[in-house]
Amino acid sequence: QVQLVESGGDWVQPGGSLRLSCAASGFTFSTYAMSWHRQAPGKERELVASISSTGGDTNYADSVKGRFTISRDNAKNTVYLQMNSLKPEDTAVYYCKAIRLGRYYWGQGTQVSVSS
């Protein structure tokens, strides 16, 4: 059974940091590219960052470049999103996604709230 379980979401003040984790099981994690997406209330889900199966290639949305870092540990079947210098506009539910050759899986999401 495929599972992607996100954790690490929380409330934080502007300028703060959070580290999200996504633990994968039920498929060969090391062969899948991974990505983080987010969806704010009333908005469409958007891509935040992606990482190749080996971790050698990463991409970021312009809105998070220089503030967020995606990484993965294939030995632990986990992908991370380090988020620094958080802004209120980063408030959203964050989802991880696994994709390979047109097949994809989503996690259930974790809430990140940034406010003073």
Short mmCIF file of N, CA, C and O in Angstrom, two decimals:
data_model
loop_
_atom_site.label_atom_id
_atom_site.label_comp_id
_atom_site.label_asym_id
_atom_site.label_seq_id
_atom_site.Cartn_x
_atom_site.Cartn_y
_atom_site.Cartn_z
N GLN A 1 0.84 -1.19 0.00
CA GLN A 1 0.00 0.00 0.00
C GLN A 1 0.88 1.26 0.00
O GLN A 1 1.73 1.42 0.86
N VAL A 2 0.65 2.10 -0.98
CA VAL A 2 1.44 3.32 -1.10
C VAL A 2 1.00 4.33 -0.05
O VAL A 2 -0.19 4.57 0.14
N GLN A 3 1.99 4.90 0.63
CA GLN A 3 1.69 5.95 1.60
C GLN A 3 2.73 7.06 1.49
O GLN A 3 3.93 6.79 1.38
N LEU A 4 2.26 8.30 1.53
CA LEU A 4 3.09 9.48 1.68
C LEU A 4 2.53 10.24 2.87
O LEU A 4 1.37 10.67 2.82
N VAL A 5 3.35 10.38 3.90
CA VAL A 5 2.86 11.00 5.13
C VAL A 5 3.70 12.24 5.43
O VAL A 5 4.88 12.14 5.78
N GLU A 6 3.06 13.40 5.29
CA GLU A 6 3.75 14.66 5.58
C GLU A 6 3.67 14.98 7.06
O GLU A 6 2.70 14.62 7.74
N SER A 7 4.66 15.69 7.55
CA SER A 7 4.68 16.15 8.93
C SER A 7 5.53 17.41 9.01
O SER A 7 6.26 17.74 8.07
N GLY A 8 5.42 18.10 10.14
CA GLY A 8 6.24 19.28 10.37
C GLY A 8 5.52 20.60 10.21
O GLY A 8 6.06 21.66 10.52
N GLY A 9 4.29 20.56 9.72
CA GLY A 9 3.53 21.79 9.60
C GLY A 9 3.20 22.38 10.96
O GLY A 9 3.02 21.66 11.93
N ASP A 10 3.12 23.70 11.00
CA ASP A 10 2.87 24.37 12.29
C ASP A 10 2.54 25.83 12.03
O ASP A 10 2.55 26.29 10.87
N TRP A 11 2.25 26.54 13.11
CA TRP A 11 2.11 27.99 13.04
C TRP A 11 3.47 28.59 13.37
O TRP A 11 4.16 28.15 14.31
N VAL A 12 3.85 29.64 12.62
CA VAL A 12 5.12 30.29 12.86
C VAL A 12 4.98 31.77 12.54
O VAL A 12 4.15 32.16 11.70
N GLN A 13 5.75 32.59 13.20
CA GLN A 13 5.73 34.03 12.93
C GLN A 13 6.50 34.35 11.65
O GLN A 13 7.41 33.59 11.26
N PRO A 14 6.19 35.46 11.00
CA PRO A 14 6.96 35.86 9.82
C PRO A 14 8.45 35.93 10.13
O PRO A 14 8.85 36.40 11.19
N GLY A 15 9.25 35.44 9.19
CA GLY A 15 10.68 35.38 9.39
C GLY A 15 11.16 34.08 10.00
O GLY A 15 12.37 33.82 10.05
N GLY A 16 10.23 33.26 10.46
CA GLY A 16 10.59 32.00 11.08
C GLY A 16 10.90 30.90 10.09
O GLY A 16 10.86 31.11 8.85
N SER A 17 11.19 29.73 10.62
CA SER A 17 11.57 28.57 9.80
C SER A 17 10.78 27.34 10.20
O SER A 17 10.38 27.19 11.36
N LEU A 18 10.58 26.47 9.24
CA LEU A 18 9.99 25.16 9.47
C LEU A 18 10.66 24.15 8.55
O LEU A 18 11.13 24.51 7.46
N ARG A 19 10.66 22.91 8.99
CA ARG A 19 11.15 21.83 8.14
C ARG A 19 10.06 20.80 7.99
O ARG A 19 9.64 20.18 8.97
N LEU A 20 9.59 20.62 6.78
CA LEU A 20 8.58 19.61 6.49
C LEU A 20 9.27 18.30 6.09
O LEU A 20 10.31 18.31 5.44
N SER A 21 8.63 17.20 6.46
CA SER A 21 9.10 15.87 6.06
C SER A 21 7.97 15.13 5.38
O SER A 21 6.80 15.34 5.69
N CYS A 22 8.34 14.26 4.48
CA CYS A 22 7.36 13.39 3.81
C CYS A 22 7.96 11.99 3.78
O CYS A 22 8.93 11.74 3.05
N ALA A 23 7.38 11.10 4.57
CA ALA A 23 7.85 9.72 4.65
C ALA A 23 7.07 8.85 3.68
O ALA A 23 5.84 8.85 3.69
N ALA A 24 7.80 8.11 2.85
CA ALA A 24 7.18 7.30 1.80
C ALA A 24 7.30 5.82 2.11
O ALA A 24 8.28 5.37 2.72
N SER A 25 6.30 5.07 1.67
CA SER A 25 6.34 3.62 1.80
C SER A 25 5.45 3.01 0.73
O SER A 25 4.56 3.67 0.18
N GLY A 26 5.70 1.74 0.42
CA GLY A 26 4.85 1.02 -0.52
C GLY A 26 5.27 1.12 -1.97
O GLY A 26 4.59 0.58 -2.84
N PHE A 27 6.37 1.80 -2.23
CA PHE A 27 6.89 1.86 -3.60
C PHE A 27 8.40 2.09 -3.52
O PHE A 27 8.94 2.39 -2.45
N THR A 28 9.07 1.97 -4.65
CA THR A 28 10.53 2.12 -4.67
C THR A 28 10.88 3.61 -4.72
O THR A 28 11.02 4.21 -5.78
N PHE A 29 11.01 4.18 -3.55
CA PHE A 29 11.18 5.62 -3.38
C PHE A 29 12.32 6.17 -4.22
O PHE A 29 12.20 7.22 -4.85
N SER A 30 13.43 5.47 -4.25
CA SER A 30 14.64 5.99 -4.89
C SER A 30 14.51 6.12 -6.41
O SER A 30 15.39 6.72 -7.04
N THR A 31 13.47 5.59 -6.99
CA THR A 31 13.28 5.68 -8.44
C THR A 31 12.27 6.76 -8.83
O THR A 31 12.02 6.97 -10.02
N TYR A 32 11.71 7.42 -7.85
CA TYR A 32 10.69 8.45 -8.10
C TYR A 32 11.25 9.85 -7.87
O TYR A 32 11.94 10.10 -6.88
N ALA A 33 10.91 10.76 -8.78
CA ALA A 33 11.10 12.17 -8.50
C ALA A 33 10.07 12.57 -7.45
O ALA A 33 8.99 11.98 -7.37
N MET A 34 10.43 13.57 -6.65
CA MET A 34 9.54 14.03 -5.59
C MET A 34 9.33 15.53 -5.70
O MET A 34 10.21 16.26 -6.19
N SER A 35 8.22 15.98 -5.24
CA SER A 35 7.96 17.42 -5.27
C SER A 35 7.09 17.82 -4.10
O SER A 35 6.39 16.99 -3.51
N TRP A 36 7.17 19.09 -3.77
CA TRP A 36 6.30 19.70 -2.78
C TRP A 36 5.39 20.69 -3.51
O TRP A 36 5.84 21.46 -4.36
N HIS A 37 4.13 20.67 -3.13
CA HIS A 37 3.14 21.58 -3.67
C HIS A 37 2.42 22.22 -2.49
O HIS A 37 2.47 21.71 -1.36
N ARG A 38 1.74 23.31 -2.76
CA ARG A 38 0.95 23.94 -1.70
C ARG A 38 -0.35 24.49 -2.27
O ARG A 38 -0.44 24.82 -3.45
N GLN A 39 -1.33 24.58 -1.39
CA GLN A 39 -2.62 25.13 -1.78
C GLN A 39 -3.13 26.02 -0.67
O GLN A 39 -3.37 25.56 0.45
N ALA A 40 -3.27 27.29 -1.00
CA ALA A 40 -3.82 28.27 -0.06
C ALA A 40 -5.34 28.33 -0.25
O ALA A 40 -5.85 27.97 -1.32
N PRO A 41 -6.06 28.78 0.77
CA PRO A 41 -7.53 28.87 0.66
C PRO A 41 -7.95 29.69 -0.56
O PRO A 41 -7.45 30.80 -0.77
N GLY A 42 -8.84 29.13 -1.36
CA GLY A 42 -9.35 29.85 -2.52
C GLY A 42 -8.42 29.89 -3.71
O GLY A 42 -8.73 30.55 -4.71
N LYS A 43 -7.29 29.21 -3.61
CA LYS A 43 -6.32 29.22 -4.71
C LYS A 43 -6.07 27.81 -5.20
O LYS A 43 -6.35 26.83 -4.53
N GLU A 44 -5.50 27.73 -6.40
CA GLU A 44 -5.17 26.43 -6.96
C GLU A 44 -3.88 25.91 -6.34
O GLU A 44 -3.03 26.68 -5.86
N ARG A 45 -3.73 24.59 -6.37
CA ARG A 45 -2.50 23.98 -5.89
C ARG A 45 -1.36 24.38 -6.83
O ARG A 45 -1.50 24.36 -8.04
N GLU A 46 -0.21 24.72 -6.23
CA GLU A 46 0.92 25.14 -7.03
C GLU A 46 2.18 24.38 -6.63
O GLU A 46 2.35 23.97 -5.48
N LEU A 47 3.06 24.21 -7.62
CA LEU A 47 4.34 23.55 -7.38
C LEU A 47 5.27 24.49 -6.63
O LEU A 47 5.44 25.65 -7.01
N VAL A 48 5.88 23.98 -5.57
CA VAL A 48 6.83 24.76 -4.79
C VAL A 48 8.26 24.39 -5.13
O VAL A 48 9.10 25.25 -5.38
N ALA A 49 8.54 23.08 -5.13
CA ALA A 49 9.91 22.62 -5.39
C ALA A 49 9.87 21.17 -5.83
O ALA A 49 8.95 20.44 -5.46
N SER A 50 10.87 20.77 -6.61
CA SER A 50 10.95 19.38 -7.04
C SER A 50 12.40 18.92 -6.96
O SER A 50 13.34 19.73 -6.98
N ILE A 51 12.57 17.60 -6.89
CA ILE A 51 13.90 17.01 -6.80
C ILE A 51 13.90 15.70 -7.56
O ILE A 51 12.92 14.94 -7.51
N SER A 52 14.98 15.45 -8.28
CA SER A 52 15.08 14.23 -9.07
C SER A 52 15.25 13.02 -8.16
O SER A 52 15.47 13.15 -6.96
N SER A 53 15.18 11.85 -8.75
CA SER A 53 15.23 10.61 -7.97
C SER A 53 16.55 10.47 -7.21
O SER A 53 16.57 9.93 -6.10
N THR A 54 17.63 10.95 -7.80
CA THR A 54 18.94 10.85 -7.14
C THR A 54 19.24 12.04 -6.25
O THR A 54 20.20 12.02 -5.49
N GLY A 55 18.44 13.10 -6.37
CA GLY A 55 18.69 14.31 -5.62
C GLY A 55 19.62 15.28 -6.31
O GLY A 55 19.91 16.36 -5.78
N GLY A 56 20.08 14.92 -7.49
CA GLY A 56 21.06 15.75 -8.17
C GLY A 56 20.50 16.96 -8.89
O GLY A 56 21.24 17.85 -9.29
N ASP A 57 19.19 17.00 -9.04
CA ASP A 57 18.56 18.11 -9.77
C ASP A 57 17.38 18.63 -8.96
O ASP A 57 16.51 17.84 -8.58
N THR A 58 17.38 19.92 -8.70
CA THR A 58 16.29 20.53 -7.95
C THR A 58 15.77 21.76 -8.71
O THR A 58 16.51 22.40 -9.47
N ASN A 59 14.51 22.05 -8.50
CA ASN A 59 13.89 23.22 -9.10
C ASN A 59 12.95 23.86 -8.10
O ASN A 59 12.36 23.17 -7.27
N TYR A 60 12.80 25.19 -8.21
CA TYR A 60 11.99 25.93 -7.26
C TYR A 60 11.09 26.94 -7.97
O TYR A 60 11.45 27.51 -9.00
N ALA A 61 9.94 27.18 -7.37
CA ALA A 61 9.10 28.28 -7.81
C ALA A 61 9.83 29.59 -7.50
O ALA A 61 10.56 29.69 -6.50
N ASP A 62 9.63 30.58 -8.35
CA ASP A 62 10.30 31.87 -8.14
C ASP A 62 9.99 32.46 -6.77
O ASP A 62 10.83 33.11 -6.15
N SER A 63 8.79 32.21 -6.28
CA SER A 63 8.35 32.81 -5.02
C SER A 63 9.10 32.27 -3.80
O SER A 63 9.06 32.89 -2.73
N VAL A 64 9.77 31.13 -3.95
CA VAL A 64 10.46 30.53 -2.80
C VAL A 64 11.96 30.40 -3.00
O VAL A 64 12.67 29.98 -2.08
N LYS A 65 12.46 30.75 -4.16
CA LYS A 65 13.90 30.63 -4.43
C LYS A 65 14.70 31.43 -3.42
O LYS A 65 14.38 32.57 -3.12
N GLY A 66 15.74 30.80 -2.90
CA GLY A 66 16.59 31.44 -1.92
C GLY A 66 16.10 31.33 -0.50
O GLY A 66 16.82 31.67 0.45
N ARG A 67 14.85 30.86 -0.32
CA ARG A 67 14.30 30.71 1.03
C ARG A 67 14.01 29.25 1.38
O ARG A 67 14.14 28.86 2.54
N PHE A 68 13.61 28.47 0.40
CA PHE A 68 13.26 27.06 0.62
C PHE A 68 14.32 26.15 0.01
O PHE A 68 14.91 26.49 -1.03
N THR A 69 14.52 25.00 0.63
CA THR A 69 15.45 24.00 0.11
C THR A 69 14.80 22.62 0.17
O THR A 69 14.37 22.20 1.25
N ILE A 70 14.75 21.96 -0.96
CA ILE A 70 14.23 20.59 -1.00
C ILE A 70 15.42 19.63 -0.97
O ILE A 70 16.46 19.88 -1.58
N SER A 71 15.25 18.53 -0.25
CA SER A 71 16.29 17.51 -0.19
C SER A 71 15.63 16.16 0.04
O SER A 71 14.44 16.09 0.34
N ARG A 72 16.40 15.10 -0.12
CA ARG A 72 15.86 13.77 0.10
C ARG A 72 16.93 12.86 0.67
O ARG A 72 18.13 13.06 0.46
N ASP A 73 16.46 11.85 1.38
CA ASP A 73 17.32 10.80 1.92
C ASP A 73 16.75 9.48 1.44
O ASP A 73 15.75 8.99 2.01
N ASN A 74 17.33 8.92 0.42
CA ASN A 74 16.78 7.68 -0.15
C ASN A 74 16.94 6.49 0.79
O ASN A 74 16.20 5.52 0.68
N ALA A 75 17.87 6.57 1.71
CA ALA A 75 18.03 5.49 2.69
C ALA A 75 16.88 5.51 3.69
O ALA A 75 16.54 4.47 4.27
N LYS A 76 16.29 6.68 3.89
CA LYS A 76 15.18 6.81 4.85
C LYS A 76 13.83 6.96 4.16
O LYS A 76 12.81 7.16 4.82
N ASN A 77 13.83 6.91 2.81
CA ASN A 77 12.58 7.06 2.05
C ASN A 77 11.83 8.34 2.44
O ASN A 77 10.60 8.33 2.63
N THR A 78 12.57 9.41 2.57
CA THR A 78 11.99 10.67 3.05
C THR A 78 12.48 11.84 2.21
O THR A 78 13.66 11.90 1.84
N VAL A 79 11.57 12.75 1.94
CA VAL A 79 11.90 14.01 1.27
C VAL A 79 11.58 15.14 2.25
O VAL A 79 10.63 15.04 3.04
N TYR A 80 12.39 16.18 2.19
CA TYR A 80 12.27 17.29 3.13
C TYR A 80 12.06 18.61 2.39
O TYR A 80 12.44 18.76 1.23
N LEU A 81 11.49 19.56 3.11
CA LEU A 81 11.42 20.93 2.60
C LEU A 81 11.79 21.85 3.76
O LEU A 81 11.02 21.99 4.73
N GLN A 82 12.98 22.41 3.69
CA GLN A 82 13.42 23.40 4.67
C GLN A 82 12.93 24.76 4.23
O GLN A 82 13.25 25.20 3.12
N MET A 83 12.16 25.40 5.08
CA MET A 83 11.56 26.69 4.74
C MET A 83 12.07 27.75 5.71
O MET A 83 11.83 27.65 6.91
N ASN A 84 12.77 28.72 5.18
CA ASN A 84 13.31 29.82 5.97
C ASN A 84 12.68 31.14 5.55
O ASN A 84 12.08 31.24 4.48
N SER A 85 12.84 32.14 6.38
CA SER A 85 12.32 33.49 6.08
C SER A 85 10.85 33.43 5.64
O SER A 85 10.46 34.01 4.62
N LEU A 86 10.05 32.71 6.39
CA LEU A 86 8.66 32.50 6.01
C LEU A 86 7.87 33.80 6.01
O LEU A 86 8.10 34.71 6.84
N LYS A 87 6.94 33.87 5.08
CA LYS A 87 6.09 35.05 4.90
C LYS A 87 4.62 34.65 5.06
O LYS A 87 4.28 33.47 4.85
N PRO A 88 3.77 35.58 5.38
CA PRO A 88 2.34 35.24 5.49
C PRO A 88 1.79 34.60 4.22
O PRO A 88 0.93 33.71 4.30
N GLU A 89 2.30 34.98 3.08
CA GLU A 89 1.81 34.41 1.82
C GLU A 89 2.27 32.96 1.60
O GLU A 89 1.85 32.32 0.65
N ASP A 90 3.11 32.45 2.50
CA ASP A 90 3.48 31.03 2.45
C ASP A 90 2.44 30.15 3.15
O ASP A 90 2.54 28.92 3.11
N THR A 91 1.47 30.77 3.80
CA THR A 91 0.42 30.01 4.48
C THR A 91 -0.35 29.17 3.48
O THR A 91 -0.87 29.67 2.48
N ALA A 92 -0.42 27.87 3.75
CA ALA A 92 -1.08 26.93 2.84
C ALA A 92 -1.01 25.53 3.43
O ALA A 92 -0.30 25.29 4.41
N VAL A 93 -1.73 24.63 2.82
CA VAL A 93 -1.53 23.20 3.07
C VAL A 93 -0.45 22.73 2.09
O VAL A 93 -0.55 22.98 0.88
N TYR A 94 0.56 22.08 2.63
CA TYR A 94 1.69 21.61 1.82
C TYR A 94 1.56 20.11 1.60
O TYR A 94 1.35 19.35 2.55
N TYR A 95 1.70 19.70 0.33
CA TYR A 95 1.57 18.31 -0.07
C TYR A 95 2.85 17.82 -0.71
O TYR A 95 3.49 18.57 -1.47
N CYS A 96 3.21 16.58 -0.47
CA CYS A 96 4.29 16.00 -1.25
C CYS A 96 3.69 15.08 -2.32
O CYS A 96 2.58 14.57 -2.18
N LYS A 97 4.45 14.90 -3.38
CA LYS A 97 4.00 14.12 -4.52
C LYS A 97 5.17 13.30 -5.03
O LYS A 97 6.31 13.78 -5.10
N ALA A 98 4.89 12.05 -5.37
CA ALA A 98 5.87 11.17 -5.99
C ALA A 98 5.45 10.92 -7.43
O ALA A 98 4.26 10.68 -7.70
N ILE A 99 6.37 10.98 -8.36
CA ILE A 99 6.02 10.79 -9.76
C ILE A 99 7.11 10.04 -10.51
O ILE A 99 8.31 10.27 -10.29
N ARG A 100 6.65 9.12 -11.35
CA ARG A 100 7.58 8.37 -12.20
C ARG A 100 6.82 7.82 -13.39
O ARG A 100 5.83 7.11 -13.22
N LEU A 101 7.26 8.18 -14.57
CA LEU A 101 6.70 7.65 -15.81
C LEU A 101 5.18 7.78 -15.84
O LEU A 101 4.46 6.84 -16.23
N GLY A 102 4.68 8.93 -15.44
CA GLY A 102 3.25 9.19 -15.51
C GLY A 102 2.45 8.67 -14.34
O GLY A 102 1.25 8.97 -14.20
N ARG A 103 3.04 7.89 -13.49
CA ARG A 103 2.35 7.41 -12.29
C ARG A 103 2.70 8.35 -11.15
O ARG A 103 3.87 8.72 -10.99
N TYR A 104 1.71 8.72 -10.36
CA TYR A 104 2.00 9.64 -9.27
C TYR A 104 1.15 9.33 -8.05
O TYR A 104 0.07 8.72 -8.14
N TYR A 105 1.63 9.76 -6.91
CA TYR A 105 0.97 9.59 -5.61
C TYR A 105 1.05 10.90 -4.84
O TYR A 105 2.05 11.61 -4.92
N TRP A 106 -0.01 11.17 -4.08
CA TRP A 106 -0.06 12.37 -3.24
C TRP A 106 -0.15 12.00 -1.78
O TRP A 106 -0.75 10.99 -1.40
N GLY A 107 0.43 12.86 -0.94
CA GLY A 107 0.22 12.75 0.49
C GLY A 107 -1.05 13.49 0.89
O GLY A 107 -1.73 14.09 0.05
N GLN A 108 -1.35 13.46 2.18
CA GLN A 108 -2.61 14.05 2.67
C GLN A 108 -2.47 15.52 3.03
O GLN A 108 -3.47 16.20 3.24
N GLY A 109 -1.23 16.01 3.12
CA GLY A 109 -1.00 17.42 3.37
C GLY A 109 -0.72 17.74 4.83
O GLY A 109 -1.12 17.01 5.75
N THR A 110 -0.01 18.85 5.03
CA THR A 110 0.26 19.36 6.37
C THR A 110 0.12 20.89 6.32
O THR A 110 0.57 21.54 5.38
N GLN A 111 -0.51 21.44 7.36
CA GLN A 111 -0.83 22.87 7.35
C GLN A 111 0.35 23.70 7.84
O GLN A 111 0.93 23.42 8.90
N VAL A 112 0.67 24.72 7.08
CA VAL A 112 1.66 25.73 7.48
C VAL A 112 0.95 27.07 7.58
O VAL A 112 0.31 27.50 6.62
N SER A 113 1.06 27.70 8.72
CA SER A 113 0.42 29.01 8.93
C SER A 113 1.48 30.00 9.38
O SER A 113 2.21 29.74 10.34
N VAL A 114 1.55 31.12 8.68
CA VAL A 114 2.54 32.15 8.99
C VAL A 114 1.80 33.45 9.29
O VAL A 114 1.15 34.02 8.42
N SER A 115 1.87 33.88 10.53
CA SER A 115 1.21 35.12 10.93
C SER A 115 1.81 35.62 12.22
O SER A 115 2.44 34.88 12.97
N SER A 116 1.56 36.89 12.48
CA SER A 116 2.04 37.48 13.74
C SER A 116 0.90 37.57 14.74
O SER A 116 1.09 38.00 15.87
#
